[in-house]
Amino acid sequence: MSAGSETSLGAARRDGLAAAQRFRLPFGGQRWRGAAGGWQGSGEGSSIDFHDHRAYAPGDDPRHLHWAAYARTGQLTMKLYRAEVAPRVDLLVDASASMRAEPARAARTESLVAFCLASAARAGAPVRIQAVAGRRCLPLAEEQVRAEGFWAAAGEPETGTGAVAPEGLQGRTGAMKIWISDLLYPGEPGAVLRGLAAGGGCVLVLAPVLAGEAELRERGNMELVDREGGAARHLRIDDGMAERYQAAYFRHFNLWRETARRMAVGWARVDSNGALASALAGEARQAGVVEVVA
Amino acid sequence: MNWAGLSFANAGAWWGLLAVPALVAVHFFQQRARRVELSTRFLIEALAPQSQGGRSWERFRASRAFVCQLLAVLLLVWVLAEPRWPRADSTQTVVIVLDDALAMQAVADEARAAARERLAAAVGGAAKTEWVVMGSDPRAPLRYRGPELGAAQAAVAGWRPGLGTHDYAAALRNGRTLVSAGSGVGECWLITDRESKVPADQAAIGVGRAVANVGFAGGSVSRAESGDRMWRAVVQNHAAEAQRRAWWVEGGAGASERRSVELAAEGVVELSGAWPGGAERMTLRLEGDGFGADDVLPLVRPQAKRLSARLGVTGETREYFKKLLGGIDGVELGAAVSPGLRVVEQAGGGTEVGGAAVVLAAGATKSAATTWLRVPVVAERHALVAGLNWQGWLGSGAGKLTMTANDEGLLWQADAPLVWLRAGAEGARALVLNFDWAAGNAARLPATVLMLRRYVEAVRDAQPGEYAGNFDAGSLVPLAEDVSGETAEAWRLEIEGGATRELGAAERAVLRAPGDAGFFTVKRGKETRVRGAAQFADARQGNFRDAAVFRRDPPAGERAEARARTTQGDPLRALWLAAAGAALVASWWPGRVDAEGTRQAWKRGRA
C-alpha cells in the first residue's frame, strides 16, 4: 500500500470508529453462549431476567425459591433467570485482489473491520479475525489489526487464482460470524452460508459494493482483464451487452439476498462511497445487520 | 416518394460521401480494444461464453456512434446535394444538333450514342419535354420535333452525316431559338468531333478521335494536247506520319492492278492516267482506313450539252466565230432552221432576234480614216465580264444600235453602251456588240474572247439537254427547265447504290450533288438530263488531327436558373437537417448510464 493509500485507510478506520458511535453489531436480538458477560445467554444464569420455573431440587440456591408460589401451592418451586454472557465474534474478511484493487472498496472494508472491532469491543465480545483469500484463510492478531489496520495485517494477497468462491469458511460454535466480502466470485451462495451457519450463532454478511460496478460504462472493443487472475479477454461491449451485464449483476446479488433470507442470515450491501454511518443507515439497518446504539 | 426525374443541383456534394470511408477508417482504428480491469469478469463470462473476439472482426460491427455518424453524413450529403423534383407544370426543350460534316462519318456511332445519352439525361428534367433532333446543315429540315422520346432517338439513329465544311452558326442559332421559343428552359447541345467548331457558350459534346487518314482531295478529267482524255487525282496524307497506301482503278475493262503510293507526313501526291478506253466512267480507290469517305473517287467522262449554232456573218468575222464556237464543247455549227445560237449582224435601231444570239453592229468597215476613241472602257458588275481586263481596248466608239430600257448594259465607253444583253423570246437573251467589230482590236482582245465564250456556254447550259459532269459532294447541280412544252413527267434523282427520289420544282432550282462519293443520275421521265459523279472534295473533312473527345457544359448559371424554374427542392430538407443534427448528438452522447440512472438501477436491483 502506498502512503496515500495508508492515509486513506487510516481515515477509513476513523470512519469505522465513528460509525460505531451510531450503530453496533446486532448483539441484542440473539441468545449467546460464552463466558460471563453483559448479553443474554441461551441458558439459565444469574441475571435478573426471568427465564422459567421448575421444581426445587436439592442443592438449588434457596435464594431463588418462589415463595409466593409455595404460599399458594405448598410446593417448592424454583425461579430460573437467564444467563448473562459475552458473545464471541468471528470476523472473516475477503482479502482477495478485487477487495483491495478499488481504493473505495478497500477503504470501506477497512472501515467495516474497524466498525466490527469497535462494536465487539463495546460489547465485550472477543474477536477472532481471519483474512480469506480464495481457499486460504489467514488468522490475524486482533491487536495488530486494531493497531495497523486490516490490509496492513493481511499483507499482499495471493495472485493468479482467479475469482473463486472461498471454501471452508467456518466460525466458532455459537459465535457471531461476520463475512465481509464483495461477493464477486462465481458459485452458489448457499455453500458459503451453510458453512458459516454451521455450529449455530449468528451469521452476518456485509458486502462493500461500488455503485458504478453495476454497469459497464465503456462501449466498443475491450480487453477485459480479471483483477483476480489477470487473465484477459477481448470482447465488444455494446448497449445490449451492457444491459445484460447489469441484469446479471443484480441477479447475482439478488441470489445472495434470497439465499441469506432463506437461511436466516443477515445480509446487506454497503455502499463504498460516503461515510460508513450513512451507508449502514440504509440497507444494513433495514436488514437488521446493524442496530442503532441506544 | 417519387424518384422519377430526381436531380441534384449540387453534384459536388457527392464528394461528401468520401466521409463514409473516412468514418469507417476512423472507427476502424478507434475500435481497437481498450484495456479495462474488472472484478466482475465472471459475470461477463456467463453472458458471452463463446470466443466472441472483439478485435479481429467485431470492429466491423456497427456501434451506435458509427451508425449515427454514418446516418448524419448521408443525410448531410443528401441535403447538400440539393435534390430536386420536376414541377408538375414545368416544360423544357432539349435540342440535339448533330454535326452533319462528312468527317463525322468516322465517329457516327459515337455521335449517336452521345446524342442518345444526352436525351436520356434530360429525361425528367421537367414534367413535359419537347425533343428536337436536327442536323447542322442549315438547309436541312428538322429531323424530329415533338414530345416522343422514342421518335427522337429514332431520328438520331437515322442520322447520317455527309456535308462538307459549313457554318454551324445558323443551325445553332435555330436550336437556341427553339429553346427560347418554347418554355425558355432547356438545352441545345452540339454533337461534333472538334472543339474548334464549337462557338463560345455553346454546350457541346466531342466524340472525335484521331485517324491516320489518307484520301483523295479532288479529281478531274481533262484533255491532253493530243486530244486524249486524262484523269488526275490528288491524294493527301492528313496524318503527321508518313503513310503508304495501295490504289487502283475500276472502270472500262475492269479493275487495274494495285499500285502503292508513298506519302510523306502531311504530303500531297498527284496521280494521273489515261482515261480507260470506251469507258463512260471510272472509279479510283484507295486502300481503306478509318475514314472511308475519301477513299473512293468516282469520275465520269465530261460531256457538255449540245448547242446548235448558225453563223450569219461573213468574212473574217465568220472565221473568227467559227473558230471560237468550234472550241467550245457541245457547240455544233450548222445551218439549222432553229439553231440554239445565232451570230448575226444588224444595221441599226432595235434588235429583234427572237432567241439567243450574238448581234454585231453592221455597216461599219475598217478604214484608215477611222478615228480612235481614247475614252476608257468601263465594265458593269456582271458574270459575263467579271474579272476581265479591258485596258487594251481600241475602237472607234459605240455603233448605231440603240439600247432600250430593258436591256442590261455590260460595257460602256463614255456614255455610250458598247455591249449589252437584250431579253429575247422564251427567256433567251442576245448579246449585242455595239461597236465596229472589224475596226477595233476587240477580236484580238482576250477579254472579248472570254466574254463570248462565257455567253455561249451560258446559252448552252441554259437549254434543256443531257450532260455529264463531275461534282464536288454537296455542290450545286445545274438543271435547265424546259421553257415550253412542260409536261407532267417527274424529275428524279437516282443515286447509284442508294435511294431514288423525286425532285420538286423548288429542289430542282438548288439541286445538290449527293454528300457521299458516288455516281448519280438526274432524269426527267425517261430522259436522262445529268450523269454525274460526286466526289469528296473537302480536304478539311479528312483531317482528324484536332479531333478529340471533350464535353462543354452549358454555363453553370444557365443550368442553375433552368433547374430552378423546372424543379422544386426537397420539402423535407429541414427535417433531414434536424435528423442529421440529432444523429450527431446521439453519436456524441455518452454511452453509459448517468448517476441518476445508476441509482434507479440499484433500486430496481434491490426490488
GROMACS .gro file of N, CA, C and O in nm, chain B residues 303-308 327-332 340-341 356 453-467 480:
model
  124
  597GLN      N    1  -1.926   1.550 -12.050
  597GLN     CA    2  -1.993   1.568 -12.179
  597GLN      C    3  -2.086   1.687 -12.165
  597GLN      O    4  -2.176   1.689 -12.080
  598ALA      N    5  -2.060   1.786 -12.247
  598ALA     CA    6  -2.141   1.908 -12.241
  598ALA      C    7  -2.272   1.888 -12.317
  598ALA      O    8  -2.287   1.794 -12.396
  599LYS      N    9  -2.367   1.980 -12.295
  599LYS     CA   10  -2.492   1.979 -12.371
  599LYS      C   11  -2.463   2.015 -12.516
  599LYS      O   12  -2.366   2.086 -12.545
  600ARG      N   13  -2.547   1.971 -12.600
  600ARG     CA   14  -2.530   2.002 -12.744
  600ARG      C   15  -2.602   2.133 -12.775
  600ARG      O   16  -2.718   2.152 -12.738
  601LEU      N   17  -2.529   2.223 -12.843
  601LEU     CA   18  -2.586   2.353 -12.880
  601LEU      C   19  -2.562   2.375 -13.030
  601LEU      O   20  -2.448   2.378 -13.077
  602SER      N   21  -2.670   2.387 -13.102
  602SER     CA   22  -2.656   2.413 -13.247
  602SER      C   23  -2.642   2.562 -13.271
  602SER      O   24  -2.710   2.643 -13.208
  621GLY      N   25  -1.431   2.572 -13.055
  621GLY     CA   26  -1.350   2.533 -12.939
  621GLY      C   27  -1.430   2.516 -12.811
  621GLY      O   28  -1.373   2.490 -12.705
  622ILE      N   29  -1.559   2.532 -12.826
  622ILE     CA   30  -1.643   2.517 -12.705
  622ILE      C   31  -1.714   2.384 -12.713
  622ILE      O   32  -1.779   2.352 -12.813
  623ASP      N   33  -1.699   2.303 -12.605
  623ASP     CA   34  -1.759   2.170 -12.603
  623ASP      C   35  -1.909   2.178 -12.623
  623ASP      O   36  -1.978   2.260 -12.562
  624GLY      N   37  -1.958   2.091 -12.708
  624GLY     CA   38  -2.102   2.079 -12.727
  624GLY      C   39  -2.159   2.166 -12.834
  624GLY      O   40  -2.275   2.149 -12.873
  625VAL      N   41  -2.084   2.262 -12.886
  625VAL     CA   42  -2.138   2.354 -12.987
  625VAL      C   43  -2.118   2.291 -13.126
  625VAL      O   44  -2.009   2.248 -13.160
  626GLU      N   45  -2.228   2.287 -13.200
  626GLU     CA   46  -2.223   2.230 -13.335
  626GLU      C   47  -2.268   2.336 -13.434
  626GLU      O   48  -2.381   2.386 -13.428
  634GLY      N   49  -2.983   2.696 -13.175
  634GLY     CA   50  -2.984   2.744 -13.036
  634GLY      C   51  -2.912   2.875 -13.022
  634GLY      O   52  -2.937   2.951 -12.929
  635LEU      N   53  -2.824   2.901 -13.118
  635LEU     CA   54  -2.747   3.026 -13.110
  635LEU      C   55  -2.721   3.075 -13.252
  635LEU      O   56  -2.688   2.997 -13.341
  650ALA      N   57  -3.139   3.322 -12.856
  650ALA     CA   58  -3.002   3.353 -12.816
  650ALA      C   59  -2.920   3.387 -12.940
  650ALA      O   60  -2.924   3.315 -13.039
  747ARG      N   61  -1.713   3.342 -12.493
  747ARG     CA   62  -1.719   3.202 -12.450
  747ARG      C   63  -1.817   3.187 -12.333
  747ARG      O   64  -1.895   3.092 -12.325
  748ARG      N   65  -1.807   3.279 -12.239
  748ARG     CA   66  -1.899   3.273 -12.125
  748ARG      C   67  -2.043   3.281 -12.173
  748ARG      O   68  -2.130   3.208 -12.124
  749TYR      N   69  -2.066   3.367 -12.266
  749TYR     CA   70  -2.204   3.382 -12.315
  749TYR      C   71  -2.251   3.254 -12.383
  749TYR      O   72  -2.360   3.205 -12.357
  750VAL      N   73  -2.165   3.202 -12.469
  750VAL     CA   74  -2.205   3.081 -12.543
  750VAL      C   75  -2.225   2.965 -12.446
  750VAL      O   76  -2.321   2.888 -12.458
  751GLU      N   77  -2.137   2.952 -12.349
  751GLU     CA   78  -2.150   2.843 -12.253
  751GLU      C   79  -2.275   2.861 -12.168
  751GLU      O   80  -2.344   2.764 -12.135
  752ALA      N   81  -2.308   2.986 -12.137
  752ALA     CA   82  -2.429   3.011 -12.060
  752ALA      C   83  -2.552   2.974 -12.140
  752ALA      O   84  -2.648   2.914 -12.087
  753VAL      N   85  -2.547   3.008 -12.271
  753VAL     CA   86  -2.660   2.972 -12.358
  753VAL      C   87  -2.670   2.819 -12.369
  753VAL      O   88  -2.779   2.762 -12.362
  754ARG      N   89  -2.556   2.756 -12.384
  754ARG     CA   90  -2.554   2.610 -12.398
  754ARG      C   91  -2.609   2.543 -12.271
  754ARG      O   92  -2.690   2.451 -12.277
  755ASP      N   93  -2.563   2.592 -12.156
  755ASP     CA   94  -2.604   2.525 -12.032
  755ASP      C   95  -2.747   2.557 -11.993
  755ASP      O   96  -2.809   2.481 -11.917
  756ALA      N   97  -2.797   2.669 -12.043
  756ALA     CA   98  -2.933   2.708 -12.003
  756ALA      C   99  -3.039   2.632 -12.079
  756ALA      O  100  -3.156   2.630 -12.037
  757GLN      N  101  -3.002   2.569 -12.188
  757GLN     CA  102  -3.102   2.495 -12.265
  757GLN      C  103  -3.120   2.355 -12.208
  757GLN      O  104  -3.031   2.298 -12.146
  758PRO      N  105  -3.237   2.299 -12.224
  758PRO     CA  106  -3.258   2.162 -12.178
  758PRO      C  107  -3.170   2.066 -12.256
  758PRO      O  108  -3.142   2.087 -12.374
  759GLY      N  109  -3.125   1.959 -12.184
  759GLY     CA  110  -3.042   1.862 -12.253
  759GLY      C  111  -2.960   1.780 -12.156
  759GLY      O  112  -2.951   1.811 -12.036
  760GLU      N  113  -2.906   1.678 -12.211
  760GLU     CA  114  -2.827   1.587 -12.127
  760GLU      C  115  -2.682   1.632 -12.123
  760GLU      O  116  -2.626   1.675 -12.223
  761TYR      N  117  -2.623   1.619 -12.006
  761TYR     CA  118  -2.480   1.645 -11.995
  761TYR      C  119  -2.424   1.557 -11.884
  761TYR      O  120  -2.497   1.502 -11.802
  774ALA      N  121  -3.153   2.265 -11.620
  774ALA     CA  122  -3.224   2.360 -11.708
  774ALA      C  123  -3.367   2.312 -11.725
  774ALA      O  124  -3.391   2.198 -11.767
   0.00000   0.00000   0.00000
